[in-house]
Short mmCIF file of C-alpha atoms in Angstrom, two decimals:
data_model
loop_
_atom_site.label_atom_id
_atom_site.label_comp_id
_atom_site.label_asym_id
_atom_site.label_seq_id
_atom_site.Cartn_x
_atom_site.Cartn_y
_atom_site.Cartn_z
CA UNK A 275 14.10 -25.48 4.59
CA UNK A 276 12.85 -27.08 1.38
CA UNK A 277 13.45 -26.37 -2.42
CA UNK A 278 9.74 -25.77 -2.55
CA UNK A 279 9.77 -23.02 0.77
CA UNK A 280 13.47 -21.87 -0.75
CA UNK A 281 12.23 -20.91 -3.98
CA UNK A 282 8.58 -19.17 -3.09
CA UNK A 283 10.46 -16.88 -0.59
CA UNK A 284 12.82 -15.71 -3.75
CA UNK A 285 9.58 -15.40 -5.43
CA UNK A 286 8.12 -13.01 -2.79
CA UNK A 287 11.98 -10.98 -2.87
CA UNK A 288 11.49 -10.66 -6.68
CA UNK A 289 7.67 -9.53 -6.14
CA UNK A 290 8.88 -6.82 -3.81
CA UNK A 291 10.92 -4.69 -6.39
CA UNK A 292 7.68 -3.56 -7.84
CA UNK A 293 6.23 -2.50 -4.42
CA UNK A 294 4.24 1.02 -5.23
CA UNK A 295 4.42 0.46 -8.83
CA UNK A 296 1.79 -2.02 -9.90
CA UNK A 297 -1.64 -1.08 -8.76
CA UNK A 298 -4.16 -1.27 -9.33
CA UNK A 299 -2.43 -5.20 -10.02
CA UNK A 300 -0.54 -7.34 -7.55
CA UNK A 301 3.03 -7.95 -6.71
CA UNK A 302 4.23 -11.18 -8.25
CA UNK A 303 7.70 -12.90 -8.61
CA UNK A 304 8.30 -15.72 -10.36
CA UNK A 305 10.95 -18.28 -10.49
CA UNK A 306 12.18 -21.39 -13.53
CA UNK A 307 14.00 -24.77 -11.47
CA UNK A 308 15.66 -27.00 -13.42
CA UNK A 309 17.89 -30.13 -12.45
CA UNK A 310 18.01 -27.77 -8.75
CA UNK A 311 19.11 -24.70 -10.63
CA UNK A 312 17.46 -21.31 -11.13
CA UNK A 313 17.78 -20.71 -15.08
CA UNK A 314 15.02 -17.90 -14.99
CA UNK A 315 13.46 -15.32 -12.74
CA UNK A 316 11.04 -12.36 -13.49
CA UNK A 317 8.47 -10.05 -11.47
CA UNK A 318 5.88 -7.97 -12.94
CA UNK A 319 7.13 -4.21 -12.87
CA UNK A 320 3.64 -2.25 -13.51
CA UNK A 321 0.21 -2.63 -15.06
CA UNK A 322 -0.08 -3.36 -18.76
CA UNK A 323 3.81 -5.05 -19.09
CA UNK A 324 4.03 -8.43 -18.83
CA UNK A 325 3.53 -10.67 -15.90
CA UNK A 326 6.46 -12.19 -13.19
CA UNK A 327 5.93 -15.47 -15.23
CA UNK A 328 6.45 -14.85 -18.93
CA UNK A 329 9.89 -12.78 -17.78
CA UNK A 330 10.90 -15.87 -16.05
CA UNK A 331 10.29 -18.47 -18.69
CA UNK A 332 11.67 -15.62 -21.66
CA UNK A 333 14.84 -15.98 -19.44
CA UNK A 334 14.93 -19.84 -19.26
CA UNK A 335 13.90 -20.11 -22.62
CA UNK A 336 14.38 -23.97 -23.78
CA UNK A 337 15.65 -25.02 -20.05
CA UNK A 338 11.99 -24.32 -19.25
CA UNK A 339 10.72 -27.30 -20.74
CA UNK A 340 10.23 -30.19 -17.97
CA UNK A 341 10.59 -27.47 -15.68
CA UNK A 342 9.08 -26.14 -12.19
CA UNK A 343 7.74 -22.58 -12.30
CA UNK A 344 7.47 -21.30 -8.90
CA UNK A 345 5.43 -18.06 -8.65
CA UNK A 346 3.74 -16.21 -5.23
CA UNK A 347 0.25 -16.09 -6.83
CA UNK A 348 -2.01 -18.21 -9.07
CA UNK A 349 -1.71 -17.54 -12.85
CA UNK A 350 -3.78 -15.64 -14.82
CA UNK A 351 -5.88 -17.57 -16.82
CA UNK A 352 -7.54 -14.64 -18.91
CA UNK A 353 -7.26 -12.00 -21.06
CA UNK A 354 -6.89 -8.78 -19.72
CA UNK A 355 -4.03 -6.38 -21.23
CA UNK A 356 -2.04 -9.12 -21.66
CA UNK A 357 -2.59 -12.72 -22.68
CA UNK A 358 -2.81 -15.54 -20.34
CA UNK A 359 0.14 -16.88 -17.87
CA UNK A 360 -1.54 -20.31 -17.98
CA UNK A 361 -1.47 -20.59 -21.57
CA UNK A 362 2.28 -18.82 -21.68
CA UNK A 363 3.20 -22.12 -18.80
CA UNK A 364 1.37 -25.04 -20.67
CA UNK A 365 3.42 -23.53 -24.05
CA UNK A 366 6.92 -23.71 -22.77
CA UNK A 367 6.54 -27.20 -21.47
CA UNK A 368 6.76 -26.84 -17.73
CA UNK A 369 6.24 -30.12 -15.78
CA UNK A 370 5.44 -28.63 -12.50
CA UNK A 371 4.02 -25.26 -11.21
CA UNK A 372 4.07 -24.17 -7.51
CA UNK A 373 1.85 -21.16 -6.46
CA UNK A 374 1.76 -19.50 -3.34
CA UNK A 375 -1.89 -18.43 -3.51
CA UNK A 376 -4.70 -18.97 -5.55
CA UNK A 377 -6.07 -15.30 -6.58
CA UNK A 378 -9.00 -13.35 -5.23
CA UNK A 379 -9.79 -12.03 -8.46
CA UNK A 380 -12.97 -14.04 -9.62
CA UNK A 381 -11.71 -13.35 -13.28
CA UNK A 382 -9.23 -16.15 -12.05
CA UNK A 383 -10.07 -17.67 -8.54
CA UNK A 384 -8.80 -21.27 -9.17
CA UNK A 385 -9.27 -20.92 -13.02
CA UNK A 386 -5.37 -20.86 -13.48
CA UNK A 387 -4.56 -23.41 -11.55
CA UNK A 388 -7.35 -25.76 -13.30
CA UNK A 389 -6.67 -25.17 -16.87
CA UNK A 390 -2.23 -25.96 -15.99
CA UNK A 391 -3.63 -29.61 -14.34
CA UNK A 392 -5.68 -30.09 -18.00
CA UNK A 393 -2.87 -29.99 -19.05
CA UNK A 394 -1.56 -32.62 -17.09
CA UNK A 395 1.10 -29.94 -15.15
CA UNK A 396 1.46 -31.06 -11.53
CA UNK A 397 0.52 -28.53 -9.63
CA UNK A 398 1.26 -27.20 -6.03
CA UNK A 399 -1.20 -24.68 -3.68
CA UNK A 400 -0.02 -22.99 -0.39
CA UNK A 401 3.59 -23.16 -0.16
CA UNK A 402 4.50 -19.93 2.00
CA UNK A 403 0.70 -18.94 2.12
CA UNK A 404 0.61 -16.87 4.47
CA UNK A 405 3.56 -14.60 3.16
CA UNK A 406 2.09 -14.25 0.23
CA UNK A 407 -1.02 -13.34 1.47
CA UNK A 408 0.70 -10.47 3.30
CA UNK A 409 2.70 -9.39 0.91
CA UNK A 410 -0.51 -8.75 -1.37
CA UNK A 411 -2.70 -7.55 1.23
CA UNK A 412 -3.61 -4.54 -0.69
CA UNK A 413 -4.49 -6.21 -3.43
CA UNK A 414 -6.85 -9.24 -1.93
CA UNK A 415 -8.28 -5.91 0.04
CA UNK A 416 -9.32 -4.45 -3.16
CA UNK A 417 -10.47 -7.03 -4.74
CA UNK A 418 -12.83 -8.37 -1.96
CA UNK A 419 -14.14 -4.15 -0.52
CA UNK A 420 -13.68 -2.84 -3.89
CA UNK A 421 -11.51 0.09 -1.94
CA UNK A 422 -7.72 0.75 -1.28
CA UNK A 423 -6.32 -0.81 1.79
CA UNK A 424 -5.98 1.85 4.20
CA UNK A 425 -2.98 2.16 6.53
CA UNK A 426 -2.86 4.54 9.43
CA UNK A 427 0.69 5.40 10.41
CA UNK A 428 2.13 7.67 13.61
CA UNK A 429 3.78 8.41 15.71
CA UNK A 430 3.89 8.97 19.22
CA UNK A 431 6.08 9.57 22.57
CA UNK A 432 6.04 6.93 25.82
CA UNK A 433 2.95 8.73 26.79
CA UNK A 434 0.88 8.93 23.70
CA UNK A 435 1.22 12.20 22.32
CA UNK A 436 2.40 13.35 18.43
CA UNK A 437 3.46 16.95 19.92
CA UNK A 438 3.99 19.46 22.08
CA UNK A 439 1.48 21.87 23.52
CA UNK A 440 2.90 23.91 20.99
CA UNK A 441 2.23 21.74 18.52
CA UNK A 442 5.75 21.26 17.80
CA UNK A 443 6.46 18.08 16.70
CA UNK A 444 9.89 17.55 14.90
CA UNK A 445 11.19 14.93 15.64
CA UNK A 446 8.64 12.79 17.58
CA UNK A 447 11.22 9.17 16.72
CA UNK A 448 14.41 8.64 15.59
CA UNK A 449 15.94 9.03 11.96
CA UNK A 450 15.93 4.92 11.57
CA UNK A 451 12.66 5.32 12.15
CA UNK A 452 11.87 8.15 9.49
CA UNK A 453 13.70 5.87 7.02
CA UNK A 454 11.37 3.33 8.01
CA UNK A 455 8.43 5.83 7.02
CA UNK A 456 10.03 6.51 3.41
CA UNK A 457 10.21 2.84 2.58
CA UNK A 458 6.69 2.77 3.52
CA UNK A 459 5.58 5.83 1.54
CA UNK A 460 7.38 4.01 -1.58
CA UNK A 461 5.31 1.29 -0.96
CA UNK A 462 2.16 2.80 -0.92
CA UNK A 463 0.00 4.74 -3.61
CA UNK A 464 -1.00 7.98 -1.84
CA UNK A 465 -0.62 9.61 1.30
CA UNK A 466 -3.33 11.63 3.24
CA UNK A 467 -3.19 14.50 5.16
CA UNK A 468 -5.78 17.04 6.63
CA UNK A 469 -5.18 20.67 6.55
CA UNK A 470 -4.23 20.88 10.31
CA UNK A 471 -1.05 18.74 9.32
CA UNK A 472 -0.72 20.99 6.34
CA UNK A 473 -0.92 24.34 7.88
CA UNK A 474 1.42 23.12 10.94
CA UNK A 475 3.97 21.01 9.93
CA UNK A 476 4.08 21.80 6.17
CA UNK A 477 5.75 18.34 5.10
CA UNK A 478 7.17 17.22 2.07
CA UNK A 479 5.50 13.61 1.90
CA UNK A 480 8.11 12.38 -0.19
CA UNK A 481 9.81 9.17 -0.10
CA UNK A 482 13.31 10.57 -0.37
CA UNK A 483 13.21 7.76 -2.75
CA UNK A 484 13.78 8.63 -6.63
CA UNK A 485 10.43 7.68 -8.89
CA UNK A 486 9.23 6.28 -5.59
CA UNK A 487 6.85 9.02 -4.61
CA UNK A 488 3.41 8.55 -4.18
CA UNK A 489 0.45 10.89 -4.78
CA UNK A 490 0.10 13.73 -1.96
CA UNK A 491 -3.27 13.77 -0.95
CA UNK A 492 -4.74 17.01 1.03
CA UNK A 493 -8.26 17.09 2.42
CA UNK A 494 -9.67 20.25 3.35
CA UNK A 495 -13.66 21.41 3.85
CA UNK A 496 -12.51 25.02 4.08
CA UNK A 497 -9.88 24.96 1.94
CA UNK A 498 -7.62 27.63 4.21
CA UNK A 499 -4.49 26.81 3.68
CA UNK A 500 -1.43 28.37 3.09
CA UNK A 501 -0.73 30.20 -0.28
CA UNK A 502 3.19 28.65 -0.14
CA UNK A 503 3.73 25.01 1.04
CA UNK A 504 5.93 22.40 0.04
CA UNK A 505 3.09 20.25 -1.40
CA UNK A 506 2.31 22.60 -3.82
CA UNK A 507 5.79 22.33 -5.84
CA UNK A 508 4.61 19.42 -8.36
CA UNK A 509 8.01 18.86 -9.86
CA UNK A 510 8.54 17.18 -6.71
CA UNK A 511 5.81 15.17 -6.87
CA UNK A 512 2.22 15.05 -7.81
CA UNK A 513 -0.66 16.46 -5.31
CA UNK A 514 -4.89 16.17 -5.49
CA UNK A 515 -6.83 18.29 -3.11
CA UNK A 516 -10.28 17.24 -2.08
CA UNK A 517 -12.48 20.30 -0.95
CA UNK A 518 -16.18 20.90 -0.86
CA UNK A 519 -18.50 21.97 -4.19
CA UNK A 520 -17.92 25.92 -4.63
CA UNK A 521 -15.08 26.26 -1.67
CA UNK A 522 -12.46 28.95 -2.43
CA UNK A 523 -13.05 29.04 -6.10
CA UNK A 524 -10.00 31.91 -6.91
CA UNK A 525 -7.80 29.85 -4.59
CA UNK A 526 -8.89 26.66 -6.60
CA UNK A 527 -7.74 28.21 -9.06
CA UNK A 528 -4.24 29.18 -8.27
CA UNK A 529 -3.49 25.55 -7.16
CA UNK A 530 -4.36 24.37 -10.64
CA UNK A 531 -2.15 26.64 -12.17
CA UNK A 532 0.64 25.34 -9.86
CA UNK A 533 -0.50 21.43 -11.20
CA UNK A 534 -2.28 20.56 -8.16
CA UNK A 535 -5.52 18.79 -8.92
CA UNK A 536 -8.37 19.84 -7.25
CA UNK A 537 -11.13 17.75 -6.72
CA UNK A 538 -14.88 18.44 -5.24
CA UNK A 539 -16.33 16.22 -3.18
CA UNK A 540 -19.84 16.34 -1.47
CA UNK A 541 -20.13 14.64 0.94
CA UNK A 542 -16.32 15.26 1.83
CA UNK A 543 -15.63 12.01 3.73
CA UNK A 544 -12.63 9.73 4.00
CA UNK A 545 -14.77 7.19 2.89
CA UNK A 546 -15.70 9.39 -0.16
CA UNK A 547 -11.97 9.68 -0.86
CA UNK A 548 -11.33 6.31 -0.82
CA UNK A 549 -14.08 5.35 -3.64
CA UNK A 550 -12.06 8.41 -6.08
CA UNK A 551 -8.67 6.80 -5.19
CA UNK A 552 -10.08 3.24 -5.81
CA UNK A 553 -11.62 4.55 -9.00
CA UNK A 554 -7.78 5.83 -10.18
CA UNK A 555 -6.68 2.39 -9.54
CA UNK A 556 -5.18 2.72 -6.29
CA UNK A 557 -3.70 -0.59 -3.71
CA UNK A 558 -2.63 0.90 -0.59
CA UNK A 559 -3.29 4.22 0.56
CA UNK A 560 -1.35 5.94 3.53
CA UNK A 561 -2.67 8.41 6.33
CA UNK A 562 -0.83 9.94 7.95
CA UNK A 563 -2.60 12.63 9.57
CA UNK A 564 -3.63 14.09 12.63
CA UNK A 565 -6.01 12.64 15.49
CA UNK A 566 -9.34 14.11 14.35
CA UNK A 567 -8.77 13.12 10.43
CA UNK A 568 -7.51 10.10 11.59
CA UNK A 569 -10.72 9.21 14.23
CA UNK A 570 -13.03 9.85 11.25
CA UNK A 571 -10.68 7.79 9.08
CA UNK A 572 -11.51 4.67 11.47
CA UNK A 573 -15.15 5.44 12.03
CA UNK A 574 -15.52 5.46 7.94
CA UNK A 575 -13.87 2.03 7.41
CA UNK A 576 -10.79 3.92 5.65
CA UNK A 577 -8.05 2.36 7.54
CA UNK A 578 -7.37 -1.48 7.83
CA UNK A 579 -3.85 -1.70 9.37
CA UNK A 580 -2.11 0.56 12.20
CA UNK A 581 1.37 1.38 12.11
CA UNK A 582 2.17 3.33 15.62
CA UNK A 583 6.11 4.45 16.03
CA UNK A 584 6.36 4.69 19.89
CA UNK A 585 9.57 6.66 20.97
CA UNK A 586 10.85 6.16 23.85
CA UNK A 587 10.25 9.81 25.80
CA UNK A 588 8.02 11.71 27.95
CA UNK A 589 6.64 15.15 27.31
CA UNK A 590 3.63 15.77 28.73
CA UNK A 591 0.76 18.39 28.58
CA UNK A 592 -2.60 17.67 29.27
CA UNK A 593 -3.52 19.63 25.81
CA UNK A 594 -0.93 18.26 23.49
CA UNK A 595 -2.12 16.48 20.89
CA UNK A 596 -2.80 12.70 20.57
CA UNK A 597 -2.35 10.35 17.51
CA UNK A 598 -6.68 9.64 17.18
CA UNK A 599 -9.16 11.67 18.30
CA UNK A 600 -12.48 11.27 19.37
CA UNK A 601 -14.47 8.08 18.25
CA UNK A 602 -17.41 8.94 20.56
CA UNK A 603 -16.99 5.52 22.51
CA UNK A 604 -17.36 6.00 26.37
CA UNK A 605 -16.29 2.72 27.97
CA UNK A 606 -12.87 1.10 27.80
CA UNK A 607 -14.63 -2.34 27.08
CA UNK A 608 -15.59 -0.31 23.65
CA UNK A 609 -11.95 -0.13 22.28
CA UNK A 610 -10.85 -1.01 19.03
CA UNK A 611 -8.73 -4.26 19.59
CA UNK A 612 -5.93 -4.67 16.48
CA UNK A 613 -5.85 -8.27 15.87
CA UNK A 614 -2.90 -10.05 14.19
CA UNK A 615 -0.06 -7.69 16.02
CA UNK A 616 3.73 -7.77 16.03
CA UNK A 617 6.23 -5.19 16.98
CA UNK A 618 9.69 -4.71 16.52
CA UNK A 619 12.63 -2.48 17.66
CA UNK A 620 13.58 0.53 15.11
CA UNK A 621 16.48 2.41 16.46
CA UNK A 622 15.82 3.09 19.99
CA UNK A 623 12.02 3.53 18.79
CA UNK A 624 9.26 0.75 19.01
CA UNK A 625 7.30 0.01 15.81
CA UNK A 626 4.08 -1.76 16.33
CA UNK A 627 1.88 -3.22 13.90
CA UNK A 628 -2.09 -4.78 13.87
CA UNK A 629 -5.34 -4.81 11.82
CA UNK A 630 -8.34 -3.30 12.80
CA UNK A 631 -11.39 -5.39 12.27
CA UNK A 632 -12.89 -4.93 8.26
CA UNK A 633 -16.39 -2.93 9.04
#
């Protein structure tokens, strides 16, 4: 492998500590190469500090001059909350700059990596594109839909079903595979789940993951749920319920004495949810609900990417439940195909992974 392929993929490591921390801005890294040696390296931790590339060149400080700055996604070129990258680069005397991809943001599309070759910096597109692209798939989402990207996540036995008859459910896949589900709650900005999921299961949604826990999301039209649950504690972690205008007023009310936010929503749709948690600022939004919140999720446009844990069992029941429900479409030539798909072995458990077509 090449210095050039060497260096972006430590950008892209770097990028990765701020995963869940950021939005409603990307995950960058950013490395300083001088004479073959790293002298600095930096990532951007959340919104309004500064960006992957002025902690890299404050670390090099002087060695940055006739340098290469490697960093996973154009420079800024703007002022936003913080000054421009491209102006920070061209200051500290950096001969060459290698980007992994030029930003969707039209604030910057290409503008970054025009004003560094005014300059007269070299300057390098597309090393480890498609990586990059990946990692900040959230990001280019919201920029381009003006929504979070939506991930559906479950899981389900050999035979495609999240639970007993009885609805019982714990555990469906293996502990590797639950760890697999924190990191992924860490990485993401909320988590949704109906009131079925609520009232049944009563989960934590917590990362297990310290000041890695994203917002717990509830949506509920009737609003009849359970006066104790483990959502409600908000030391844990925050929690927003979206209801209908006028639903439940008193019981409203005792959730917002407890912390919870409670928001009204008419229409109640995920699709309607999605614009509030874009509004807040939100990347990547997890569901993680049952079949019929999850069907309407898909029919809305709310979900981009499925995550399905398949364990390797057999339980049966013509009535047990099933990871989607019903997306009124009668013919098997009608199915949703995932495109770009990969799987992978978690534990005994299967974990595999595609993108539904944008709508």
């Amino acid at each position: 492998m090449d210095v050039d392929h060497q260096m972006m993929q430590r950008c892209l490591e770097l990028a990765r500590r701020g995963l869940g921390k950021t939005a409603p801005n990307p995950l960058v890294g950013s490395v300083v190469v001088r004479d073959g040696e790293i002298v600095g390296e930096g990532f951007h931790p959340k919104a309004g500090e500064p960006h992957a590339e002025v902690f890299a060149l404050r670390e090099a400080g002087d060695r940055a001059q006739g340098a290469t700055l490697y960093v996973n996604l154009e420079p800024c070129n703007h002022y936003g909350r913080t000054p421009p990258c491209s102006e920070a680069i061209i200051a500290a005397g950096v001969q060459r700059v290698v980007v992994g991809m030029i930003d969707p943001n039209p604030q910057v599309a290409g503008t970054g990596v025009a004003r560094l070759r005014e300059a007269g910096i070299e300057v390098t597109v597309g090393v480890e594109e498609s990586a990059c692209q990946e990692l900040n798939e959230a990001f280019v989402h919201r920029i381009l839909y003006r929504r979070p990207f939506g991930i559906l996540k479950y899981a389900m036995t050999l035979d495609g079903k999240i639970a007993a008859v009885t609805r019982h459910s714990a555990w469906v896949t293996s502990e590797p595979a639950r760890t697999e589900v924190h990191k992924l709650r860490a990485a993401c900005d909320a988590i949704i789940v109906g009131g079925n999921t609520l009232r049944q299961d009563d989960p934590l949604l917590t990362s297990r993951q310290p000041n890695q826990t994203p917002l717990r999301v509830v949506m509920s039209r009737s609003l009849d749920l359970p006066q104790k649950a483990n959502v409600w504690n908000t030391i844990v972690a925050s929690t927003l319920v979206f209801t209908r205008s006028g639903v439940r007023p008193e019981f409203q009310q005792q959730l917002r004495q407890q912390g919870v936010e409670v928001v009204e929503l008419d229409p109640l749709t995920p699709a309607t949810v999605m614009t509030n948690l874009y509004e807040r600022g939100f990347l990547a939004v997890l569901w993680e609900c049952g079949g019929t919140l999850a069907a309407r999720a898909i029919v809305d446009g709310a979900v981009q990417k499925v995550l399905a844990f398949i364990a390797p069992k057999i339980i049966g029941g013509s009535t047990a439940p099933s990871p989607v429900g019903d997306l009124g479409l009668k013919k098997m030539t009608d199915a949703l195909p995932l495109e770009r798909v990969t799987w992978r072995s978690v534990g005994p458990d299967l974990l595999v992974e595609g993108y539904l077509k944008t709508q």
